Amino acid sequence: MSMIRLSLLAGVMIGNCQPSPDKPPPEMPTPVTQLTPTELLGGKLFFDTNLSEPRGQSCAVCHGPEVGWTGPDELLNKLGSIYEGAVPGRFGNRKAPSSAYATPSPIFHLVDAQQGTFAGGNFWDGRATGEKLGNPAADQAQGPFLNPVEQNNPSAAAVVAKVCAGSYGSLFRSVYGEDICDATQVDKAYDGIALAIAAYEGSREVSAFTSKFDAYRAGHATLTDQELRGLRLFEDKAKCSNCHTSQPGPNGEPPLFTDYSYDNLGAPRNPLNPWYGQFEFNPLGRAWIDYGVADFLVTRPEWRQYARGNLGRQKVPTLRNVDKRPRPDFVKAYTHNGYFKSLKSIIHFYNTRDVLPVCLPENPGTPGADCWPPPEVGLNVNTQEMGNLGLTPEEEDALVAFLGTLSDGYFPP
């Protein structure tokens, strides 16, 4: 376990996710398939701890392969679920999503003008649209390097200089040309860094399609009775597949378990989110509300009119690797703010959100047993596909069992 420095910051428990001195930083796994030169370069960039300021934080610190390319620190997952940046004490505002299966996301676009619905892009709020580099995952890869609460580099030129001087500088030049490190090529080089990271994220090392479910689809594995029951519930009574599509793509591509749309689940705020204490970057403090994709839409004049109808909507994540963990009792965090700490709890929330009363000071109780806290954003809550599903405890367990079949790394006898 990494060294955790717990402290109080404006009444919020926070923890340090920097790799501790007695624990080496995450390393690039031994490739299970042959990577192209661009993919190999992207992997080296992804795991390089020298690309932050101060040095020490790679992409893998918040996107660990052992947990499905999301947050690998169990203690942080149990608390605010938001990971610390390169500068000690600086935290972002949302949980790190999985970086796997991100590259198929389409460029952010308006799906239905009448309904005001959107799809595509990257980040929970879609602001990495893909319009710049043609792939939202590549647009996203440029963000953390320059974000002061993440890797904190002062400029793209500073990142490029570190890459060109790094141990894989020759590989960088061989992929993009010998002149890529010239001072006049900074923009092209920075774009190349992002495109290489996206290529790695789309490689079979990261987006592997090696789950038990994939083996089942190929006729090489058999699901248990409980897992099969969970699959049937997933596609019918529980309505999961309405957004987490479980059917192959138009050309037979394996299911991605997301339609890359945006939805307001009615999730409560996470009171342990350290962002509430980041007054330098969040002057609203605990009054801050995460409006999701609406916060991005208001920055674009052509989409501003749709912002109110999208308040509280966050990107629908893939469910691939949703239960991947280094050991059965390892705690992962779920939803954009990490409020839920188990698949069972979030499924129970989907099932009973509108059945149990609201937890209020005058109506205290245990969340999930007696009541649920109110949604962080009360507008646009999805009441058509969740909230009162009528699932039995056994059916909830069956869904959990099925979701466990989506973890990569299953190799049948």
mmCIF file of C-alpha atoms in Angstrom:
data_model
loop_
_atom_site.group_PDB
_atom_site.id
_atom_site.type_symbol
_atom_site.label_atom_id
_atom_site.label_comp_id
_atom_site.label_asym_id
_atom_site.label_seq_id
_atom_site.Cartn_x
_atom_site.Cartn_y
_atom_site.Cartn_z
ATOM 1 C CA MET A 1 0.000 0.000 0.000
ATOM 2 C CA SER A 2 1.315 3.470 -0.786
ATOM 3 C CA MET A 3 2.211 5.792 2.047
ATOM 4 C CA ILE A 4 -0.871 7.841 2.947
ATOM 5 C CA ARG A 5 -0.685 11.148 4.707
ATOM 6 C CA LEU A 6 -4.132 11.742 6.143
ATOM 7 C CA SER A 7 -4.957 15.274 7.167
ATOM 8 C CA LEU A 8 -7.893 17.598 7.514
ATOM 9 C CA LEU A 9 -8.376 20.185 4.815
ATOM 10 C CA ALA A 10 -11.466 22.314 5.392
ATOM 11 C CA GLY A 11 -13.065 19.392 7.149
ATOM 12 C CA VAL A 12 -12.387 17.002 4.263
ATOM 13 C CA MET A 13 -10.309 13.847 4.644
ATOM 14 C CA ILE A 14 -7.640 13.691 1.962
ATOM 15 C CA GLY A 15 -4.780 11.323 1.182
ATOM 16 C CA ASN A 16 -1.527 11.406 -0.712
ATOM 17 C CA CYS A 17 -1.474 9.170 -3.772
ATOM 18 C CA GLN A 18 2.174 9.864 -4.572
ATOM 19 C CA PRO A 19 4.179 6.625 -4.830
ATOM 20 C CA SER A 20 5.896 6.061 -1.499
ATOM 21 C CA PRO A 21 9.682 5.672 -1.293
ATOM 22 C CA ASP A 22 9.340 2.004 -0.357
ATOM 23 C CA LYS A 23 7.051 1.225 -3.277
ATOM 24 C CA PRO A 24 8.314 1.615 -6.849
ATOM 25 C CA PRO A 25 6.096 3.496 -9.305
ATOM 26 C CA PRO A 26 3.889 1.495 -11.671
ATOM 27 C CA GLU A 27 5.792 -0.092 -14.514
ATOM 28 C CA MET A 28 4.688 -0.859 -18.026
ATOM 29 C CA PRO A 29 3.545 -4.495 -18.119
ATOM 30 C CA THR A 30 5.280 -7.030 -20.288
ATOM 31 C CA PRO A 31 3.386 -6.796 -23.598
ATOM 32 C CA VAL A 32 1.039 -9.728 -24.188
ATOM 33 C CA THR A 33 0.903 -8.834 -27.875
ATOM 34 C CA GLN A 34 3.396 -7.156 -30.175
ATOM 35 C CA LEU A 35 2.988 -3.402 -30.037
ATOM 36 C CA THR A 36 3.530 -1.123 -32.994
ATOM 37 C CA PRO A 37 6.302 1.485 -32.556
ATOM 38 C CA THR A 38 3.660 4.162 -31.898
ATOM 39 C CA GLU A 39 1.880 1.991 -29.314
ATOM 40 C CA LEU A 40 5.183 1.146 -27.632
ATOM 41 C CA LEU A 41 6.031 4.836 -27.481
ATOM 42 C CA GLY A 42 2.630 5.557 -25.975
ATOM 43 C CA GLY A 43 3.181 2.934 -23.289
ATOM 44 C CA LYS A 44 6.526 4.425 -22.338
ATOM 45 C CA LEU A 45 4.908 7.859 -22.113
ATOM 46 C CA PHE A 46 2.030 6.464 -20.048
ATOM 47 C CA PHE A 47 4.341 4.982 -17.415
ATOM 48 C CA ASP A 48 7.003 7.712 -17.390
ATOM 49 C CA THR A 49 7.258 9.355 -13.957
ATOM 50 C CA ASN A 50 9.454 12.147 -15.331
ATOM 51 C CA LEU A 51 6.661 13.893 -17.206
ATOM 52 C CA SER A 52 5.249 15.780 -14.226
ATOM 53 C CA GLU A 53 6.439 18.838 -12.307
ATOM 54 C CA PRO A 54 7.806 17.954 -9.839
ATOM 55 C CA ARG A 55 8.759 14.578 -11.259
ATOM 56 C CA GLY A 56 7.187 11.465 -9.824
ATOM 57 C CA GLN A 57 3.694 11.106 -11.287
ATOM 58 C CA SER A 58 2.922 9.059 -14.374
ATOM 59 C CA CYS A 59 -0.463 8.495 -15.960
ATOM 60 C CA ALA A 60 -0.446 5.030 -14.352
ATOM 61 C CA VAL A 61 -0.524 6.477 -10.825
ATOM 62 C CA CYS A 62 -4.224 7.178 -11.379
ATOM 63 C CA HIS A 63 -4.838 4.590 -14.118
ATOM 64 C CA GLY A 64 -3.441 1.312 -12.835
ATOM 65 C CA PRO A 65 -3.637 -1.800 -15.038
ATOM 66 C CA GLU A 66 -4.219 -4.055 -12.038
ATOM 67 C CA VAL A 67 -7.609 -2.419 -11.412
ATOM 68 C CA GLY A 68 -8.738 -2.017 -15.004
ATOM 69 C CA TRP A 69 -6.811 1.193 -15.737
ATOM 70 C CA THR A 70 -8.482 3.295 -13.063
ATOM 71 C CA GLY A 71 -7.620 4.258 -9.466
ATOM 72 C CA PRO A 72 -5.274 1.673 -7.884
ATOM 73 C CA ASP A 73 -4.990 3.125 -4.343
ATOM 74 C CA GLU A 74 -7.459 1.314 -2.081
ATOM 75 C CA LEU A 75 -7.393 3.828 0.771
ATOM 76 C CA LEU A 76 -8.090 6.741 -1.544
ATOM 77 C CA ASN A 77 -10.896 4.724 -3.133
ATOM 78 C CA LYS A 78 -12.451 4.223 0.284
ATOM 79 C CA LEU A 79 -12.396 7.967 0.981
ATOM 80 C CA GLY A 80 -12.775 10.830 -1.455
ATOM 81 C CA SER A 81 -11.722 8.693 -4.443
ATOM 82 C CA ILE A 82 -9.996 11.687 -6.046
ATOM 83 C CA TYR A 83 -6.271 11.346 -6.679
ATOM 84 C CA GLU A 84 -3.560 13.808 -5.770
ATOM 85 C CA GLY A 85 -1.563 15.550 -8.455
ATOM 86 C CA ALA A 86 2.197 15.971 -8.727
ATOM 87 C CA VAL A 87 2.133 18.917 -6.303
ATOM 88 C CA PRO A 88 1.391 17.589 -2.805
ATOM 89 C CA GLY A 89 -1.968 18.752 -1.513
ATOM 90 C CA ARG A 90 -3.510 19.465 -4.921
ATOM 91 C CA PHE A 91 -6.479 17.348 -5.949
ATOM 92 C CA GLY A 92 -8.839 17.340 -8.907
ATOM 93 C CA ASN A 93 -12.609 17.249 -8.750
ATOM 94 C CA ARG A 94 -13.535 13.818 -10.166
ATOM 95 C CA LYS A 95 -12.519 10.179 -9.905
ATOM 96 C CA ALA A 96 -10.184 8.916 -12.601
ATOM 97 C CA PRO A 97 -12.193 6.965 -15.212
ATOM 98 C CA SER A 98 -10.741 3.937 -16.935
ATOM 99 C CA SER A 99 -8.351 4.761 -19.757
ATOM 100 C CA ALA A 100 -9.132 1.429 -21.424
ATOM 101 C CA TYR A 101 -11.722 1.212 -24.203
ATOM 102 C CA ALA A 102 -11.639 5.008 -24.549
ATOM 103 C CA THR A 103 -10.395 5.240 -28.123
ATOM 104 C CA PRO A 104 -13.615 4.010 -29.827
ATOM 105 C CA SER A 105 -15.509 6.990 -28.406
ATOM 106 C CA PRO A 106 -16.711 9.183 -31.282
ATOM 107 C CA ILE A 107 -16.015 12.879 -31.532
ATOM 108 C CA PHE A 108 -18.339 14.782 -29.195
ATOM 109 C CA HIS A 109 -21.540 15.647 -31.026
ATOM 110 C CA LEU A 110 -25.189 16.542 -30.661
ATOM 111 C CA VAL A 111 -27.230 13.378 -31.083
ATOM 112 C CA ASP A 112 -30.764 14.780 -30.926
ATOM 113 C CA ALA A 113 -31.445 18.503 -31.103
ATOM 114 C CA GLN A 114 -35.018 18.070 -29.884
ATOM 115 C CA GLN A 115 -33.959 16.096 -26.832
ATOM 116 C CA GLY A 116 -30.701 17.988 -26.429
ATOM 117 C CA THR A 117 -28.655 14.814 -25.998
ATOM 118 C CA PHE A 118 -24.957 14.384 -26.707
ATOM 119 C CA ALA A 119 -22.504 11.522 -27.117
ATOM 120 C CA GLY A 120 -18.786 11.012 -27.544
ATOM 121 C CA GLY A 121 -15.829 12.924 -26.230
ATOM 122 C CA ASN A 122 -13.656 12.108 -23.247
ATOM 123 C CA PHE A 123 -13.424 13.126 -19.593
ATOM 124 C CA TRP A 124 -16.577 12.764 -17.493
ATOM 125 C CA ASP A 125 -17.867 16.054 -18.961
ATOM 126 C CA GLY A 126 -16.882 15.437 -22.600
ATOM 127 C CA ARG A 127 -14.651 18.487 -22.877
ATOM 128 C CA ALA A 128 -11.953 16.476 -24.665
ATOM 129 C CA THR A 129 -14.085 16.438 -27.775
ATOM 130 C CA GLY A 130 -11.701 14.883 -30.286
ATOM 131 C CA GLU A 131 -12.145 17.846 -32.626
ATOM 132 C CA LYS A 132 -8.460 18.765 -32.414
ATOM 133 C CA LEU A 133 -6.712 15.433 -32.981
ATOM 134 C CA GLY A 134 -9.531 13.356 -34.398
ATOM 135 C CA ASN A 135 -9.750 11.115 -31.321
ATOM 136 C CA PRO A 136 -11.176 12.148 -27.926
ATOM 137 C CA ALA A 137 -8.651 9.909 -26.134
ATOM 138 C CA ALA A 138 -5.810 11.853 -27.746
ATOM 139 C CA ASP A 139 -7.390 15.201 -26.894
ATOM 140 C CA GLN A 140 -7.773 13.968 -23.321
ATOM 141 C CA ALA A 141 -4.130 12.904 -23.083
ATOM 142 C CA GLN A 142 -3.007 16.511 -23.501
ATOM 143 C CA GLY A 143 -5.023 17.742 -20.526
ATOM 144 C CA PRO A 144 -3.361 16.242 -17.421
ATOM 145 C CA PHE A 145 0.183 17.257 -18.421
ATOM 146 C CA LEU A 146 -0.708 20.961 -18.121
ATOM 147 C CA ASN A 147 -3.354 20.801 -15.400
ATOM 148 C CA PRO A 148 -1.996 22.376 -12.180
ATOM 149 C CA VAL A 149 -3.903 19.847 -10.047
ATOM 150 C CA GLU A 150 -2.548 16.919 -12.070
ATOM 151 C CA GLN A 151 0.910 16.750 -13.669
ATOM 152 C CA ASN A 152 1.435 20.506 -13.441
ATOM 153 C CA ASN A 153 3.825 21.177 -16.331
ATOM 154 C CA PRO A 154 4.181 24.877 -17.198
ATOM 155 C CA SER A 155 3.868 24.389 -20.958
ATOM 156 C CA ALA A 156 3.675 21.925 -23.801
ATOM 157 C CA ALA A 157 7.284 22.834 -24.617
ATOM 158 C CA ALA A 158 8.368 21.638 -21.166
ATOM 159 C CA VAL A 159 6.702 18.254 -21.742
ATOM 160 C CA VAL A 160 8.232 17.898 -25.199
ATOM 161 C CA ALA A 161 11.694 18.730 -23.842
ATOM 162 C CA LYS A 162 11.399 15.981 -21.228
ATOM 163 C CA VAL A 163 10.294 13.463 -23.829
ATOM 164 C CA CYS A 164 13.067 14.367 -26.263
ATOM 165 C CA ALA A 165 15.684 14.093 -23.512
ATOM 166 C CA GLY A 166 14.228 10.880 -22.134
ATOM 167 C CA SER A 167 15.441 7.316 -22.517
ATOM 168 C CA TYR A 168 13.032 6.769 -25.412
ATOM 169 C CA GLY A 169 13.838 10.004 -27.229
ATOM 170 C CA SER A 170 15.236 8.036 -30.158
ATOM 171 C CA LEU A 171 11.992 6.061 -30.426
ATOM 172 C CA PHE A 172 10.053 9.346 -30.395
ATOM 173 C CA ARG A 173 12.193 10.622 -33.276
ATOM 174 C CA SER A 174 11.890 7.397 -35.237
ATOM 175 C CA VAL A 175 8.093 7.541 -35.001
ATOM 176 C CA TYR A 176 7.652 11.236 -35.850
ATOM 177 C CA GLY A 177 10.838 12.215 -37.690
ATOM 178 C CA GLU A 178 14.308 13.368 -36.717
ATOM 179 C CA ASP A 179 13.260 17.018 -36.611
ATOM 180 C CA ILE A 180 10.346 16.457 -34.190
ATOM 181 C CA CYS A 181 12.411 17.795 -31.270
ATOM 182 C CA ASP A 182 13.296 21.060 -33.022
ATOM 183 C CA ALA A 183 12.081 24.163 -31.211
ATOM 184 C CA THR A 184 9.815 24.989 -34.151
ATOM 185 C CA GLN A 185 7.991 21.646 -33.841
ATOM 186 C CA VAL A 186 6.590 21.932 -30.306
ATOM 187 C CA ASP A 187 2.920 21.853 -31.301
ATOM 188 C CA LYS A 188 3.428 18.907 -33.638
ATOM 189 C CA ALA A 189 5.486 17.065 -31.031
ATOM 190 C CA TYR A 190 2.920 17.650 -28.281
ATOM 191 C CA ASP A 191 0.181 16.362 -30.572
ATOM 192 C CA GLY A 192 2.360 13.336 -31.344
ATOM 193 C CA ILE A 193 2.761 12.591 -27.625
ATOM 194 C CA ALA A 194 -1.006 12.574 -27.165
ATOM 195 C CA LEU A 195 -1.649 10.487 -30.268
ATOM 196 C CA ALA A 196 0.906 7.904 -29.115
ATOM 197 C CA ILE A 197 -0.735 7.633 -25.685
ATOM 198 C CA ALA A 198 -4.114 7.159 -27.356
ATOM 199 C CA ALA A 199 -2.601 4.483 -29.599
ATOM 200 C CA TYR A 200 -1.345 2.639 -26.536
ATOM 201 C CA GLU A 201 -4.736 2.933 -24.828
ATOM 202 C CA GLY A 202 -6.313 1.424 -27.930
ATOM 203 C CA SER A 203 -3.787 -1.413 -28.148
ATOM 204 C CA ARG A 204 -4.539 -4.991 -27.158
ATOM 205 C CA GLU A 205 -2.423 -4.458 -24.060
ATOM 206 C CA VAL A 206 -4.904 -1.952 -22.616
ATOM 207 C CA SER A 207 -8.168 -2.588 -24.492
ATOM 208 C CA ALA A 208 -7.597 -6.323 -24.533
ATOM 209 C CA PHE A 209 -11.043 -7.919 -25.011
ATOM 210 C CA THR A 210 -9.841 -10.932 -22.988
ATOM 211 C CA SER A 211 -12.677 -11.253 -20.488
ATOM 212 C CA LYS A 212 -14.630 -14.382 -19.672
ATOM 213 C CA PHE A 213 -17.560 -12.791 -21.482
ATOM 214 C CA ASP A 214 -15.458 -12.510 -24.637
ATOM 215 C CA ALA A 215 -14.445 -16.144 -24.298
ATOM 216 C CA TYR A 216 -18.115 -17.042 -23.794
ATOM 217 C CA ARG A 217 -19.091 -15.177 -26.959
ATOM 218 C CA ALA A 218 -16.382 -17.063 -28.847
ATOM 219 C CA GLY A 219 -17.596 -20.413 -27.510
ATOM 220 C CA HIS A 220 -14.506 -20.974 -25.365
ATOM 221 C CA ALA A 221 -16.080 -20.536 -21.922
ATOM 222 C CA THR A 222 -19.306 -21.332 -20.120
ATOM 223 C CA LEU A 223 -21.032 -18.874 -17.839
ATOM 224 C CA THR A 224 -22.365 -20.147 -14.536
ATOM 225 C CA ASP A 225 -26.112 -20.235 -13.961
ATOM 226 C CA GLN A 226 -25.830 -17.105 -11.819
ATOM 227 C CA GLU A 227 -23.760 -15.277 -14.444
ATOM 228 C CA LEU A 228 -26.235 -16.231 -17.174
ATOM 229 C CA ARG A 229 -29.088 -15.006 -15.032
ATOM 230 C CA GLY A 230 -27.213 -11.752 -14.538
ATOM 231 C CA LEU A 231 -26.710 -11.395 -18.290
ATOM 232 C CA ARG A 232 -30.442 -11.871 -18.908
ATOM 233 C CA LEU A 233 -31.272 -9.299 -16.230
ATOM 234 C CA PHE A 234 -28.651 -6.915 -17.644
ATOM 235 C CA GLU A 235 -30.345 -6.987 -21.033
ATOM 236 C CA ASP A 236 -33.943 -6.989 -19.822
ATOM 237 C CA LYS A 237 -35.375 -6.255 -16.377
ATOM 238 C CA ALA A 238 -32.445 -4.204 -15.066
ATOM 239 C CA LYS A 239 -32.265 -2.142 -18.284
ATOM 240 C CA CYS A 240 -28.473 -1.861 -18.049
ATOM 241 C CA SER A 241 -27.901 -2.512 -21.731
ATOM 242 C CA ASN A 242 -29.973 0.541 -22.672
ATOM 243 C CA CYS A 243 -26.792 2.578 -22.110
ATOM 244 C CA HIS A 244 -24.125 -0.078 -21.523
ATOM 245 C CA THR A 245 -24.600 -1.788 -24.853
ATOM 246 C CA SER A 246 -23.885 -5.517 -24.724
ATOM 247 C CA GLN A 247 -24.367 -6.276 -28.404
ATOM 248 C CA PRO A 248 -21.610 -6.389 -31.048
ATOM 249 C CA GLY A 249 -20.931 -3.338 -33.178
ATOM 250 C CA PRO A 250 -22.233 -2.888 -36.740
ATOM 251 C CA ASN A 251 -19.253 -4.751 -38.188
ATOM 252 C CA GLY A 252 -19.158 -7.423 -35.510
ATOM 253 C CA GLU A 253 -16.896 -5.510 -33.120
ATOM 254 C CA PRO A 254 -16.967 -6.815 -29.527
ATOM 255 C CA PRO A 255 -19.457 -5.019 -27.273
ATOM 256 C CA LEU A 256 -18.037 -1.944 -25.563
ATOM 257 C CA PHE A 257 -20.608 -1.811 -22.733
ATOM 258 C CA THR A 258 -21.152 1.904 -23.228
ATOM 259 C CA ASP A 259 -22.871 4.049 -25.798
ATOM 260 C CA TYR A 260 -20.675 7.027 -24.813
ATOM 261 C CA SER A 261 -23.760 9.067 -23.929
ATOM 262 C CA TYR A 262 -24.392 11.244 -20.838
ATOM 263 C CA ASP A 263 -26.749 10.575 -17.963
ATOM 264 C CA ASN A 264 -27.703 11.864 -14.501
ATOM 265 C CA LEU A 265 -28.016 8.857 -12.207
ATOM 266 C CA GLY A 266 -29.134 10.973 -9.278
ATOM 267 C CA ALA A 267 -25.933 10.039 -7.444
ATOM 268 C CA PRO A 268 -25.299 11.799 -4.124
ATOM 269 C CA ARG A 269 -22.332 14.078 -3.693
ATOM 270 C CA ASN A 270 -19.280 12.494 -2.075
ATOM 271 C CA PRO A 271 -18.742 14.519 1.125
ATOM 272 C CA LEU A 272 -15.102 13.342 1.318
ATOM 273 C CA ASN A 273 -14.202 14.786 -2.093
ATOM 274 C CA PRO A 274 -11.024 16.819 -1.407
ATOM 275 C CA TRP A 275 -11.985 19.289 -4.159
ATOM 276 C CA TYR A 276 -14.237 21.010 -1.597
ATOM 277 C CA GLY A 277 -11.091 22.140 0.199
ATOM 278 C CA GLN A 278 -9.125 23.262 -2.884
ATOM 279 C CA PHE A 279 -9.903 26.955 -2.431
ATOM 280 C CA GLU A 280 -7.111 28.087 -4.752
ATOM 281 C CA PHE A 281 -8.812 26.289 -7.627
ATOM 282 C CA ASN A 282 -12.343 25.959 -6.229
ATOM 283 C CA PRO A 283 -13.284 29.235 -4.527
ATOM 284 C CA LEU A 284 -16.837 27.954 -4.027
ATOM 285 C CA GLY A 285 -15.585 25.376 -1.546
ATOM 286 C CA ARG A 286 -18.342 23.058 -0.353
ATOM 287 C CA ALA A 287 -20.894 25.095 -2.314
ATOM 288 C CA TRP A 288 -19.421 23.740 -5.555
ATOM 289 C CA ILE A 289 -21.788 21.519 -7.537
ATOM 290 C CA ASP A 290 -20.655 19.166 -10.276
ATOM 291 C CA TYR A 291 -22.936 19.919 -13.231
ATOM 292 C CA GLY A 292 -21.128 17.468 -15.500
ATOM 293 C CA VAL A 293 -21.367 17.969 -19.248
ATOM 294 C CA ALA A 294 -23.454 21.122 -18.774
ATOM 295 C CA ASP A 295 -20.372 22.945 -17.490
ATOM 296 C CA PHE A 296 -18.690 22.214 -20.816
ATOM 297 C CA LEU A 297 -21.720 23.017 -22.961
ATOM 298 C CA VAL A 298 -21.947 26.577 -21.616
ATOM 299 C CA THR A 299 -18.445 27.231 -22.975
ATOM 300 C CA ARG A 300 -19.591 26.531 -26.536
ATOM 301 C CA PRO A 301 -22.000 29.103 -28.009
ATOM 302 C CA GLU A 302 -23.496 26.588 -30.432
ATOM 303 C CA TRP A 303 -24.431 24.226 -27.567
ATOM 304 C CA ARG A 304 -25.109 26.631 -24.706
ATOM 305 C CA GLN A 305 -28.862 26.369 -25.205
ATOM 306 C CA TYR A 306 -28.702 22.693 -24.216
ATOM 307 C CA ALA A 307 -26.831 23.196 -20.949
ATOM 308 C CA ARG A 308 -29.837 23.300 -18.606
ATOM 309 C CA GLY A 309 -31.242 20.075 -20.027
ATOM 310 C CA ASN A 310 -27.897 18.390 -19.354
ATOM 311 C CA LEU A 311 -27.275 19.588 -15.796
ATOM 312 C CA GLY A 312 -25.859 16.725 -13.753
ATOM 313 C CA ARG A 313 -25.233 14.415 -16.682
ATOM 314 C CA GLN A 314 -21.896 12.600 -16.700
ATOM 315 C CA LYS A 315 -20.426 10.350 -19.355
ATOM 316 C CA VAL A 316 -21.638 6.745 -19.346
ATOM 317 C CA PRO A 317 -18.476 4.691 -18.658
ATOM 318 C CA THR A 318 -17.641 1.328 -20.117
ATOM 319 C CA LEU A 319 -18.367 -1.558 -17.775
ATOM 320 C CA ARG A 320 -15.430 -3.560 -19.071
ATOM 321 C CA ASN A 321 -13.059 -4.239 -16.157
ATOM 322 C CA VAL A 322 -15.595 -2.722 -13.778
ATOM 323 C CA ASP A 323 -14.858 -5.504 -11.276
ATOM 324 C CA LYS A 324 -11.166 -6.031 -12.075
ATOM 325 C CA ARG A 325 -9.116 -5.878 -8.896
ATOM 326 C CA PRO A 326 -5.900 -7.372 -7.487
ATOM 327 C CA ARG A 327 -7.779 -9.350 -4.843
ATOM 328 C CA PRO A 328 -11.468 -10.096 -4.147
ATOM 329 C CA ASP A 329 -11.796 -7.704 -1.195
ATOM 330 C CA PHE A 330 -9.983 -4.779 -2.861
ATOM 331 C CA VAL A 331 -12.199 -1.680 -2.711
ATOM 332 C CA LYS A 332 -12.863 0.223 -5.918
ATOM 333 C CA ALA A 333 -14.920 3.395 -6.217
ATOM 334 C CA TYR A 334 -17.787 3.954 -8.648
ATOM 335 C CA THR A 335 -19.498 6.914 -10.364
ATOM 336 C CA HIS A 336 -17.788 10.159 -11.282
ATOM 337 C CA ASN A 337 -17.209 11.131 -7.654
ATOM 338 C CA GLY A 338 -16.556 7.691 -6.189
ATOM 339 C CA TYR A 339 -19.516 7.765 -3.798
ATOM 340 C CA PHE A 340 -20.217 4.046 -4.176
ATOM 341 C CA LYS A 341 -17.638 1.546 -2.950
ATOM 342 C CA SER A 342 -18.924 -1.729 -4.371
ATOM 343 C CA LEU A 343 -20.854 -3.017 -7.361
ATOM 344 C CA LYS A 344 -23.485 -4.349 -4.998
ATOM 345 C CA SER A 345 -24.077 -0.886 -3.529
ATOM 346 C CA ILE A 346 -24.437 0.910 -6.858
ATOM 347 C CA ILE A 347 -26.726 -1.797 -8.255
ATOM 348 C CA HIS A 348 -28.830 -1.536 -5.110
ATOM 349 C CA PHE A 349 -28.959 2.218 -5.654
ATOM 350 C CA TYR A 350 -30.149 1.771 -9.241
ATOM 351 C CA ASN A 351 -32.749 -0.644 -7.926
ATOM 352 C CA THR A 352 -34.078 1.314 -4.920
ATOM 353 C CA ARG A 353 -33.177 4.979 -5.402
ATOM 354 C CA ASP A 354 -36.826 5.994 -5.807
ATOM 355 C CA VAL A 355 -38.175 3.398 -3.378
ATOM 356 C CA LEU A 356 -36.331 4.303 -0.197
ATOM 357 C CA PRO A 357 -36.954 7.704 1.401
ATOM 358 C CA VAL A 358 -34.434 10.534 1.193
ATOM 359 C CA CYS A 359 -31.844 10.698 3.957
ATOM 360 C CA LEU A 360 -32.354 14.041 5.678
ATOM 361 C CA PRO A 361 -31.323 15.443 9.083
ATOM 362 C CA GLU A 362 -34.879 14.941 10.294
ATOM 363 C CA ASN A 363 -34.961 11.487 8.692
ATOM 364 C CA PRO A 364 -31.596 9.937 9.585
ATOM 365 C CA GLY A 365 -30.726 6.429 8.540
ATOM 366 C CA THR A 366 -28.159 4.204 6.923
ATOM 367 C CA PRO A 367 -27.796 4.972 3.182
ATOM 368 C CA GLY A 368 -28.845 2.006 1.121
ATOM 369 C CA ALA A 369 -30.650 0.333 3.989
ATOM 370 C CA ASP A 370 -33.090 2.949 5.281
ATOM 371 C CA CYS A 371 -32.749 5.807 2.796
ATOM 372 C CA TRP A 372 -30.591 7.381 0.091
ATOM 373 C CA PRO A 373 -29.018 10.862 0.215
ATOM 374 C CA PRO A 374 -30.519 13.374 -2.220
ATOM 375 C CA PRO A 375 -28.951 13.693 -5.682
ATOM 376 C CA GLU A 376 -26.185 16.228 -6.103
ATOM 377 C CA VAL A 377 -28.101 17.620 -9.079
ATOM 378 C CA GLY A 378 -31.850 17.131 -8.859
ATOM 379 C CA LEU A 379 -32.650 18.132 -12.438
ATOM 380 C CA ASN A 380 -32.590 15.666 -15.335
ATOM 381 C CA VAL A 381 -32.368 12.577 -13.110
ATOM 382 C CA ASN A 382 -32.992 9.420 -15.128
ATOM 383 C CA THR A 383 -36.253 7.989 -13.785
ATOM 384 C CA GLN A 384 -37.114 5.956 -16.883
ATOM 385 C CA GLU A 385 -34.349 3.365 -16.660
ATOM 386 C CA MET A 386 -33.464 3.232 -12.972
ATOM 387 C CA GLY A 387 -34.684 4.028 -9.493
ATOM 388 C CA ASN A 388 -37.350 1.361 -9.012
ATOM 389 C CA LEU A 389 -36.312 -1.766 -10.884
ATOM 390 C CA GLY A 390 -38.021 -4.287 -8.619
ATOM 391 C CA LEU A 391 -34.986 -6.536 -8.395
ATOM 392 C CA THR A 392 -34.706 -9.089 -5.621
ATOM 393 C CA PRO A 393 -31.478 -9.370 -3.578
ATOM 394 C CA GLU A 394 -30.699 -12.550 -5.520
ATOM 395 C CA GLU A 395 -31.130 -10.703 -8.811
ATOM 396 C CA GLU A 396 -28.803 -7.931 -7.632
ATOM 397 C CA ASP A 397 -26.213 -10.599 -6.795
ATOM 398 C CA ALA A 398 -26.644 -12.152 -10.230
ATOM 399 C CA LEU A 399 -25.894 -8.806 -11.871
ATOM 400 C CA VAL A 400 -22.745 -8.471 -9.775
ATOM 401 C CA ALA A 401 -21.716 -11.969 -10.859
ATOM 402 C CA PHE A 402 -22.224 -11.142 -14.523
ATOM 403 C CA LEU A 403 -20.253 -7.898 -14.274
ATOM 404 C CA GLY A 404 -17.391 -9.967 -12.921
ATOM 405 C CA THR A 405 -17.183 -11.720 -16.292
ATOM 406 C CA LEU A 406 -16.149 -8.449 -17.981
ATOM 407 C CA SER A 407 -12.657 -8.353 -16.441
ATOM 408 C CA ASP A 408 -9.792 -8.757 -18.879
ATOM 409 C CA GLY A 409 -7.179 -11.403 -18.227
ATOM 410 C CA TYR A 410 -9.374 -14.490 -18.431
ATOM 411 C CA PHE A 411 -7.683 -17.248 -20.362
ATOM 412 C CA PRO A 412 -9.729 -20.460 -20.668
ATOM 413 C CA PRO A 413 -8.025 -23.820 -20.313
#
